[in-house]
Short mmCIF file of N, CA and C in Angstrom, two decimals:
data_model
loop_
_atom_site.label_atom_id
_atom_site.label_comp_id
_atom_site.label_asym_id
_atom_site.label_seq_id
_atom_site.Cartn_x
_atom_site.Cartn_y
_atom_site.Cartn_z
N MET A 1 -76.12 54.15 -70.86
CA MET A 1 -75.30 54.08 -69.70
C MET A 1 -74.32 55.25 -69.70
N ASN A 2 -73.99 55.67 -68.54
CA ASN A 2 -73.10 56.80 -68.37
C ASN A 2 -71.68 56.44 -68.86
N LYS A 3 -71.03 57.39 -69.51
CA LYS A 3 -69.71 57.18 -70.08
C LYS A 3 -68.70 56.81 -68.98
N TYR A 4 -68.76 57.48 -67.83
CA TYR A 4 -67.81 57.23 -66.74
C TYR A 4 -68.06 55.86 -66.09
N LEU A 5 -69.26 55.43 -66.05
CA LEU A 5 -69.59 54.12 -65.50
C LEU A 5 -69.00 53.02 -66.38
N LYS A 6 -69.09 53.18 -67.72
CA LYS A 6 -68.51 52.20 -68.64
C LYS A 6 -66.99 52.11 -68.44
N ILE A 7 -66.35 53.26 -68.34
CA ILE A 7 -64.90 53.28 -68.16
C ILE A 7 -64.54 52.61 -66.83
N PHE A 8 -65.29 52.92 -65.78
CA PHE A 8 -65.04 52.31 -64.47
C PHE A 8 -65.20 50.80 -64.53
N LEU A 9 -66.23 50.31 -65.18
CA LEU A 9 -66.46 48.87 -65.27
C LEU A 9 -65.37 48.18 -66.07
N ILE A 10 -64.89 48.79 -67.12
CA ILE A 10 -63.80 48.21 -67.92
C ILE A 10 -62.52 48.15 -67.11
N VAL A 11 -62.19 49.25 -66.43
CA VAL A 11 -60.97 49.28 -65.61
C VAL A 11 -61.08 48.27 -64.47
N ALA A 12 -62.24 48.18 -63.83
CA ALA A 12 -62.45 47.21 -62.75
C ALA A 12 -62.35 45.78 -63.27
N GLY A 13 -62.87 45.50 -64.43
CA GLY A 13 -62.78 44.16 -65.02
C GLY A 13 -61.35 43.77 -65.34
N VAL A 14 -60.60 44.71 -65.93
CA VAL A 14 -59.20 44.44 -66.25
C VAL A 14 -58.41 44.23 -64.95
N GLY A 15 -58.67 45.05 -63.94
CA GLY A 15 -58.00 44.90 -62.64
C GLY A 15 -58.32 43.57 -62.00
N LEU A 16 -59.57 43.13 -62.11
CA LEU A 16 -59.97 41.85 -61.55
C LEU A 16 -59.26 40.70 -62.25
N VAL A 17 -59.16 40.75 -63.56
CA VAL A 17 -58.48 39.70 -64.32
C VAL A 17 -57.00 39.66 -63.95
N ILE A 18 -56.35 40.81 -63.86
CA ILE A 18 -54.93 40.86 -63.48
C ILE A 18 -54.74 40.33 -62.06
N GLY A 19 -55.63 40.71 -61.16
CA GLY A 19 -55.55 40.22 -59.78
C GLY A 19 -55.72 38.72 -59.69
N LEU A 20 -56.66 38.16 -60.43
CA LEU A 20 -56.87 36.72 -60.42
C LEU A 20 -55.67 35.98 -61.01
N CYS A 21 -55.09 36.54 -62.05
CA CYS A 21 -53.88 35.93 -62.64
C CYS A 21 -52.73 35.95 -61.64
N ALA A 22 -52.56 37.04 -60.91
CA ALA A 22 -51.49 37.13 -59.91
C ALA A 22 -51.70 36.12 -58.80
N VAL A 23 -52.91 35.98 -58.31
CA VAL A 23 -53.21 35.01 -57.25
C VAL A 23 -52.96 33.59 -57.75
N TYR A 24 -53.38 33.28 -58.95
CA TYR A 24 -53.14 31.96 -59.52
C TYR A 24 -51.65 31.66 -59.60
N TYR A 25 -50.87 32.64 -60.06
CA TYR A 25 -49.43 32.45 -60.19
C TYR A 25 -48.78 32.20 -58.82
N VAL A 26 -49.15 32.98 -57.83
CA VAL A 26 -48.55 32.84 -56.50
C VAL A 26 -48.84 31.47 -55.91
N PHE A 27 -50.05 30.97 -56.05
CA PHE A 27 -50.42 29.70 -55.46
C PHE A 27 -50.02 28.48 -56.30
N HIS A 28 -49.65 28.69 -57.53
CA HIS A 28 -49.30 27.56 -58.40
C HIS A 28 -47.89 27.64 -58.96
N MET A 29 -47.04 28.53 -58.44
CA MET A 29 -45.68 28.60 -58.95
C MET A 29 -44.89 27.39 -58.46
N PRO A 30 -43.91 26.95 -59.22
CA PRO A 30 -43.15 25.76 -58.83
C PRO A 30 -42.36 26.00 -57.55
N HIS A 31 -42.27 24.96 -56.73
CA HIS A 31 -41.54 25.06 -55.48
C HIS A 31 -40.06 24.81 -55.72
N ARG A 32 -39.26 25.36 -54.86
CA ARG A 32 -37.82 25.20 -54.94
C ARG A 32 -37.46 23.77 -54.55
N ASN A 33 -36.65 23.10 -55.36
CA ASN A 33 -36.23 21.73 -55.09
C ASN A 33 -34.73 21.73 -54.82
N LEU A 34 -34.37 21.73 -53.55
CA LEU A 34 -32.96 21.81 -53.18
C LEU A 34 -32.19 20.53 -53.49
N ALA A 35 -32.89 19.41 -53.63
CA ALA A 35 -32.20 18.17 -53.97
C ALA A 35 -31.58 18.24 -55.37
N ASP A 36 -32.23 18.95 -56.28
CA ASP A 36 -31.73 19.06 -57.65
C ASP A 36 -30.96 20.36 -57.90
N GLU A 37 -31.08 21.31 -57.01
CA GLU A 37 -30.45 22.61 -57.21
C GLU A 37 -28.95 22.53 -56.91
N LYS A 38 -28.17 23.18 -57.74
CA LYS A 38 -26.73 23.24 -57.51
C LYS A 38 -26.48 24.23 -56.37
N PRO A 39 -25.66 23.85 -55.38
CA PRO A 39 -25.44 24.75 -54.24
C PRO A 39 -24.66 25.99 -54.64
N SER A 40 -25.02 27.11 -54.03
CA SER A 40 -24.29 28.36 -54.26
C SER A 40 -22.91 28.31 -53.61
N VAL A 41 -22.84 27.65 -52.45
CA VAL A 41 -21.60 27.58 -51.69
C VAL A 41 -21.47 26.17 -51.12
N VAL A 42 -20.26 25.62 -51.17
CA VAL A 42 -19.94 24.34 -50.54
C VAL A 42 -18.84 24.63 -49.51
N MET A 43 -19.13 24.31 -48.23
CA MET A 43 -18.17 24.62 -47.17
C MET A 43 -18.40 23.72 -45.97
N THR A 44 -17.54 23.86 -44.99
CA THR A 44 -17.72 23.11 -43.75
C THR A 44 -18.71 23.85 -42.86
N ALA A 45 -19.34 23.12 -41.98
CA ALA A 45 -20.30 23.73 -41.06
C ALA A 45 -19.60 24.73 -40.14
N LYS A 46 -18.39 24.41 -39.72
CA LYS A 46 -17.64 25.32 -38.85
C LYS A 46 -17.35 26.64 -39.55
N ALA A 47 -16.95 26.58 -40.82
CA ALA A 47 -16.66 27.81 -41.57
C ALA A 47 -17.92 28.66 -41.72
N LEU A 48 -19.06 28.02 -41.97
CA LEU A 48 -20.31 28.76 -42.09
C LEU A 48 -20.67 29.43 -40.77
N PHE A 49 -20.56 28.71 -39.67
CA PHE A 49 -20.86 29.30 -38.37
C PHE A 49 -19.89 30.44 -38.05
N ASP A 50 -18.61 30.27 -38.36
CA ASP A 50 -17.61 31.32 -38.11
C ASP A 50 -17.93 32.59 -38.88
N ASP A 51 -18.38 32.45 -40.14
CA ASP A 51 -18.75 33.63 -40.93
C ASP A 51 -19.90 34.39 -40.27
N PHE A 52 -20.88 33.66 -39.77
CA PHE A 52 -22.01 34.30 -39.11
C PHE A 52 -21.63 34.89 -37.76
N SER A 53 -20.76 34.22 -37.02
CA SER A 53 -20.40 34.73 -35.69
C SER A 53 -19.53 35.98 -35.78
N LYS A 54 -18.75 36.14 -36.84
CA LYS A 54 -17.95 37.35 -37.02
C LYS A 54 -18.83 38.55 -37.32
N ASP A 55 -19.78 38.39 -38.25
CA ASP A 55 -20.66 39.49 -38.63
C ASP A 55 -21.97 38.89 -39.16
N GLU A 56 -22.99 38.93 -38.31
CA GLU A 56 -24.26 38.30 -38.66
C GLU A 56 -24.91 38.95 -39.88
N ALA A 57 -24.87 40.28 -39.96
CA ALA A 57 -25.49 40.98 -41.09
C ALA A 57 -24.80 40.62 -42.41
N ALA A 58 -23.48 40.58 -42.40
CA ALA A 58 -22.74 40.22 -43.61
C ALA A 58 -22.99 38.76 -43.99
N GLY A 59 -23.08 37.89 -42.98
CA GLY A 59 -23.37 36.48 -43.25
C GLY A 59 -24.75 36.29 -43.85
N THR A 60 -25.72 37.02 -43.31
CA THR A 60 -27.08 36.93 -43.85
C THR A 60 -27.14 37.44 -45.27
N LYS A 61 -26.43 38.52 -45.54
CA LYS A 61 -26.41 39.08 -46.90
C LYS A 61 -25.72 38.12 -47.88
N LYS A 62 -24.66 37.47 -47.41
CA LYS A 62 -23.87 36.59 -48.28
C LYS A 62 -24.56 35.24 -48.51
N TYR A 63 -25.18 34.66 -47.46
CA TYR A 63 -25.70 33.31 -47.55
C TYR A 63 -27.23 33.21 -47.47
N GLY A 64 -27.90 34.28 -47.10
CA GLY A 64 -29.34 34.24 -46.86
C GLY A 64 -30.14 33.78 -48.07
N ASN A 65 -31.01 32.81 -47.83
CA ASN A 65 -31.94 32.27 -48.83
C ASN A 65 -31.22 31.59 -50.00
N LYS A 66 -29.98 31.20 -49.81
CA LYS A 66 -29.22 30.51 -50.85
C LYS A 66 -29.09 29.04 -50.49
N ALA A 67 -28.87 28.22 -51.50
CA ALA A 67 -28.64 26.79 -51.28
C ALA A 67 -27.19 26.61 -50.84
N ILE A 68 -27.02 26.12 -49.63
CA ILE A 68 -25.70 25.95 -49.04
C ILE A 68 -25.49 24.45 -48.79
N GLU A 69 -24.31 23.96 -49.15
CA GLU A 69 -23.97 22.57 -48.87
C GLU A 69 -22.87 22.57 -47.82
N VAL A 70 -23.17 21.99 -46.65
CA VAL A 70 -22.22 21.98 -45.55
C VAL A 70 -21.90 20.55 -45.15
N SER A 71 -20.68 20.37 -44.67
CA SER A 71 -20.27 19.06 -44.18
C SER A 71 -19.67 19.22 -42.80
N GLY A 72 -19.83 18.20 -42.00
CA GLY A 72 -19.31 18.24 -40.63
C GLY A 72 -19.69 16.98 -39.89
N ASN A 73 -19.31 16.93 -38.64
CA ASN A 73 -19.64 15.79 -37.79
C ASN A 73 -20.97 16.02 -37.10
N VAL A 74 -21.76 14.98 -37.03
CA VAL A 74 -23.08 15.06 -36.40
C VAL A 74 -22.89 15.06 -34.88
N VAL A 75 -23.47 16.06 -34.20
CA VAL A 75 -23.41 16.11 -32.74
C VAL A 75 -24.77 15.88 -32.10
N ASP A 76 -25.84 15.97 -32.88
CA ASP A 76 -27.18 15.73 -32.35
C ASP A 76 -28.10 15.32 -33.49
N VAL A 77 -28.94 14.32 -33.23
CA VAL A 77 -29.91 13.85 -34.22
C VAL A 77 -31.25 13.69 -33.52
N LYS A 78 -32.29 14.26 -34.12
CA LYS A 78 -33.66 14.07 -33.62
C LYS A 78 -34.52 13.70 -34.81
N VAL A 79 -35.07 12.48 -34.81
CA VAL A 79 -35.88 11.99 -35.91
C VAL A 79 -37.24 11.58 -35.36
N THR A 80 -38.31 12.12 -35.95
CA THR A 80 -39.67 11.69 -35.64
C THR A 80 -40.32 11.26 -36.95
N ASP A 81 -41.59 10.88 -36.87
CA ASP A 81 -42.31 10.50 -38.09
C ASP A 81 -42.56 11.70 -38.99
N LYS A 82 -42.60 12.88 -38.42
CA LYS A 82 -42.98 14.07 -39.18
C LYS A 82 -41.80 14.93 -39.61
N ASP A 83 -40.72 14.91 -38.87
CA ASP A 83 -39.58 15.75 -39.24
C ASP A 83 -38.30 15.21 -38.63
N ALA A 84 -37.20 15.84 -38.99
CA ALA A 84 -35.89 15.46 -38.45
C ALA A 84 -35.03 16.71 -38.34
N THR A 85 -34.12 16.68 -37.38
CA THR A 85 -33.17 17.76 -37.19
C THR A 85 -31.80 17.16 -36.92
N ILE A 86 -30.80 17.67 -37.62
CA ILE A 86 -29.42 17.23 -37.43
C ILE A 86 -28.59 18.47 -37.14
N VAL A 87 -27.75 18.39 -36.10
CA VAL A 87 -26.84 19.49 -35.77
C VAL A 87 -25.43 19.03 -36.13
N LEU A 88 -24.75 19.86 -36.92
CA LEU A 88 -23.39 19.54 -37.36
C LEU A 88 -22.36 20.37 -36.61
N THR A 89 -21.22 19.83 -36.34
CA THR A 89 -20.01 20.42 -35.79
C THR A 89 -20.01 20.56 -34.27
N ASP A 90 -20.84 21.42 -33.69
CA ASP A 90 -20.82 21.65 -32.25
C ASP A 90 -22.22 22.00 -31.79
N ALA A 91 -22.68 21.39 -30.72
CA ALA A 91 -24.06 21.61 -30.27
C ALA A 91 -24.34 23.05 -29.90
N SER A 92 -23.35 23.78 -29.38
CA SER A 92 -23.59 25.17 -28.99
C SER A 92 -23.18 26.17 -30.06
N ALA A 93 -22.40 25.74 -31.04
CA ALA A 93 -21.94 26.65 -32.09
C ALA A 93 -21.87 25.89 -33.40
N GLY A 94 -23.02 25.47 -33.88
CA GLY A 94 -23.03 24.66 -35.08
C GLY A 94 -24.07 25.07 -36.07
N VAL A 95 -24.37 24.16 -36.96
CA VAL A 95 -25.35 24.36 -38.00
C VAL A 95 -26.49 23.37 -37.78
N THR A 96 -27.70 23.89 -37.60
CA THR A 96 -28.87 23.06 -37.40
C THR A 96 -29.59 22.89 -38.73
N CYS A 97 -29.75 21.64 -39.17
CA CYS A 97 -30.38 21.34 -40.45
C CYS A 97 -31.75 20.72 -40.19
N ALA A 98 -32.79 21.39 -40.67
CA ALA A 98 -34.16 20.91 -40.47
C ALA A 98 -34.66 20.25 -41.75
N PHE A 99 -35.23 19.05 -41.59
CA PHE A 99 -35.76 18.28 -42.71
C PHE A 99 -37.26 18.21 -42.59
N ASP A 100 -37.98 18.31 -43.70
CA ASP A 100 -39.45 18.26 -43.66
C ASP A 100 -39.95 16.82 -43.71
N SER A 101 -41.25 16.67 -43.56
CA SER A 101 -41.84 15.33 -43.46
C SER A 101 -41.68 14.52 -44.75
N ALA A 102 -41.73 15.14 -45.90
CA ALA A 102 -41.58 14.41 -47.16
C ALA A 102 -40.18 13.82 -47.28
N THR A 103 -39.18 14.60 -46.92
CA THR A 103 -37.80 14.12 -46.98
C THR A 103 -37.58 12.98 -45.99
N VAL A 104 -38.14 13.12 -44.79
CA VAL A 104 -37.99 12.07 -43.78
C VAL A 104 -38.69 10.80 -44.23
N ALA A 105 -39.88 10.92 -44.79
CA ALA A 105 -40.64 9.75 -45.23
C ALA A 105 -39.90 9.00 -46.35
N GLU A 106 -39.28 9.73 -47.27
CA GLU A 106 -38.57 9.11 -48.39
C GLU A 106 -37.28 8.43 -47.94
N ASN A 107 -36.65 8.95 -46.89
CA ASN A 107 -35.33 8.46 -46.47
C ASN A 107 -35.31 7.99 -45.02
N LYS A 108 -36.41 7.43 -44.55
CA LYS A 108 -36.52 7.06 -43.14
C LYS A 108 -35.40 6.11 -42.70
N ALA A 109 -35.10 5.11 -43.49
CA ALA A 109 -34.04 4.16 -43.13
C ALA A 109 -32.68 4.85 -43.04
N LEU A 110 -32.43 5.78 -43.93
CA LEU A 110 -31.17 6.52 -43.92
C LEU A 110 -31.06 7.38 -42.67
N PHE A 111 -32.16 8.03 -42.28
CA PHE A 111 -32.15 8.86 -41.07
C PHE A 111 -31.94 8.02 -39.82
N GLN A 112 -32.47 6.80 -39.81
CA GLN A 112 -32.31 5.93 -38.65
C GLN A 112 -30.86 5.48 -38.48
N LYS A 113 -30.09 5.46 -39.57
CA LYS A 113 -28.69 5.02 -39.51
C LYS A 113 -27.74 6.12 -39.03
N ILE A 114 -28.16 7.38 -39.09
CA ILE A 114 -27.28 8.49 -38.71
C ILE A 114 -27.08 8.48 -37.20
N LYS A 115 -25.83 8.48 -36.79
CA LYS A 115 -25.47 8.45 -35.37
C LYS A 115 -24.58 9.64 -35.05
N VAL A 116 -24.53 9.99 -33.78
CA VAL A 116 -23.66 11.06 -33.31
C VAL A 116 -22.22 10.67 -33.60
N GLY A 117 -21.46 11.60 -34.17
CA GLY A 117 -20.06 11.36 -34.52
C GLY A 117 -19.84 11.06 -35.98
N ASP A 118 -20.91 10.70 -36.71
CA ASP A 118 -20.78 10.43 -38.14
C ASP A 118 -20.48 11.71 -38.92
N ALA A 119 -19.71 11.56 -39.99
CA ALA A 119 -19.51 12.67 -40.91
C ALA A 119 -20.71 12.72 -41.85
N SER A 120 -21.23 13.90 -42.10
CA SER A 120 -22.42 14.04 -42.94
C SER A 120 -22.33 15.30 -43.78
N THR A 121 -22.98 15.26 -44.93
CA THR A 121 -23.07 16.43 -45.80
C THR A 121 -24.54 16.70 -46.07
N VAL A 122 -24.94 17.96 -45.89
CA VAL A 122 -26.33 18.36 -46.00
C VAL A 122 -26.42 19.60 -46.87
N ARG A 123 -27.44 19.66 -47.72
CA ARG A 123 -27.72 20.84 -48.53
C ARG A 123 -29.05 21.42 -48.05
N GLY A 124 -29.08 22.73 -47.83
CA GLY A 124 -30.32 23.36 -47.37
C GLY A 124 -30.34 24.84 -47.66
N GLN A 125 -31.47 25.44 -47.39
CA GLN A 125 -31.66 26.87 -47.59
C GLN A 125 -31.24 27.58 -46.31
N CYS A 126 -30.29 28.49 -46.41
CA CYS A 126 -29.77 29.18 -45.23
C CYS A 126 -30.77 30.24 -44.77
N ASP A 127 -31.19 30.12 -43.49
CA ASP A 127 -32.16 31.06 -42.92
C ASP A 127 -31.53 32.03 -41.95
N GLY A 128 -30.22 31.99 -41.78
CA GLY A 128 -29.56 32.93 -40.89
C GLY A 128 -29.18 32.32 -39.57
N LEU A 129 -28.78 33.18 -38.64
CA LEU A 129 -28.28 32.77 -37.34
C LEU A 129 -29.37 32.86 -36.30
N ASP A 130 -29.55 31.78 -35.56
CA ASP A 130 -30.44 31.75 -34.40
C ASP A 130 -29.54 31.64 -33.19
N MET A 131 -29.73 32.49 -32.21
CA MET A 131 -28.83 32.54 -31.06
C MET A 131 -28.83 31.24 -30.26
N ILE A 132 -29.89 30.46 -30.32
CA ILE A 132 -29.97 29.22 -29.56
C ILE A 132 -29.50 28.03 -30.39
N GLN A 133 -29.95 27.96 -31.64
CA GLN A 133 -29.69 26.77 -32.45
C GLN A 133 -28.53 26.93 -33.43
N GLY A 134 -27.90 28.06 -33.50
CA GLY A 134 -26.80 28.28 -34.43
C GLY A 134 -27.33 28.69 -35.80
N VAL A 135 -26.56 28.44 -36.83
CA VAL A 135 -26.98 28.76 -38.19
C VAL A 135 -28.05 27.76 -38.60
N MET A 136 -29.14 28.26 -39.16
CA MET A 136 -30.27 27.41 -39.52
C MET A 136 -30.30 27.14 -41.03
N LEU A 137 -30.41 25.86 -41.38
CA LEU A 137 -30.67 25.46 -42.76
C LEU A 137 -32.03 24.78 -42.78
N SER A 138 -32.95 25.32 -43.55
CA SER A 138 -34.28 24.71 -43.65
C SER A 138 -34.40 24.00 -44.99
N ARG A 139 -35.46 23.20 -45.12
CA ARG A 139 -35.74 22.46 -46.35
C ARG A 139 -34.52 21.63 -46.76
N SER A 140 -33.84 21.09 -45.79
CA SER A 140 -32.59 20.37 -46.01
C SER A 140 -32.80 19.01 -46.67
N VAL A 141 -31.76 18.57 -47.36
CA VAL A 141 -31.70 17.22 -47.93
C VAL A 141 -30.32 16.66 -47.65
N LEU A 142 -30.25 15.35 -47.44
CA LEU A 142 -28.96 14.69 -47.25
C LEU A 142 -28.29 14.51 -48.60
N VAL A 143 -27.02 14.80 -48.66
CA VAL A 143 -26.24 14.61 -49.87
C VAL A 143 -25.54 13.28 -49.74
N LYS A 144 -25.73 12.43 -50.75
CA LYS A 144 -25.18 11.08 -50.67
C LYS A 144 -23.80 11.02 -51.26
#
């Protein structure tokens, strides 16, 4: 066999093994669990919205993709079998907390008890400012 062909096959084999290991790692890495994660910042929903409304870029840099724990009054609640959304502080200038189906299924009775005007504390991953929905927290969990 040609010397260059052997070298090519060895390099291709090593590259294939490294590529397969990388794909395995990406698809099997542990997921972030915000229920157990200590929040980076604990603040009111109004303070979080004010930080973003003053300077969106600075707010995104400071809070983006971090676990944020916010507290405030509930102004809107939408609960379905598959997901839930709670808006804290003010409907037009607040923090929208999105909950996934697993969280809703585990705490369905708790979500049914939440009413407009209740004080609530939520921990979630900050996704930045949305001009329509306010500051977005995804993968949220209720803090008891």
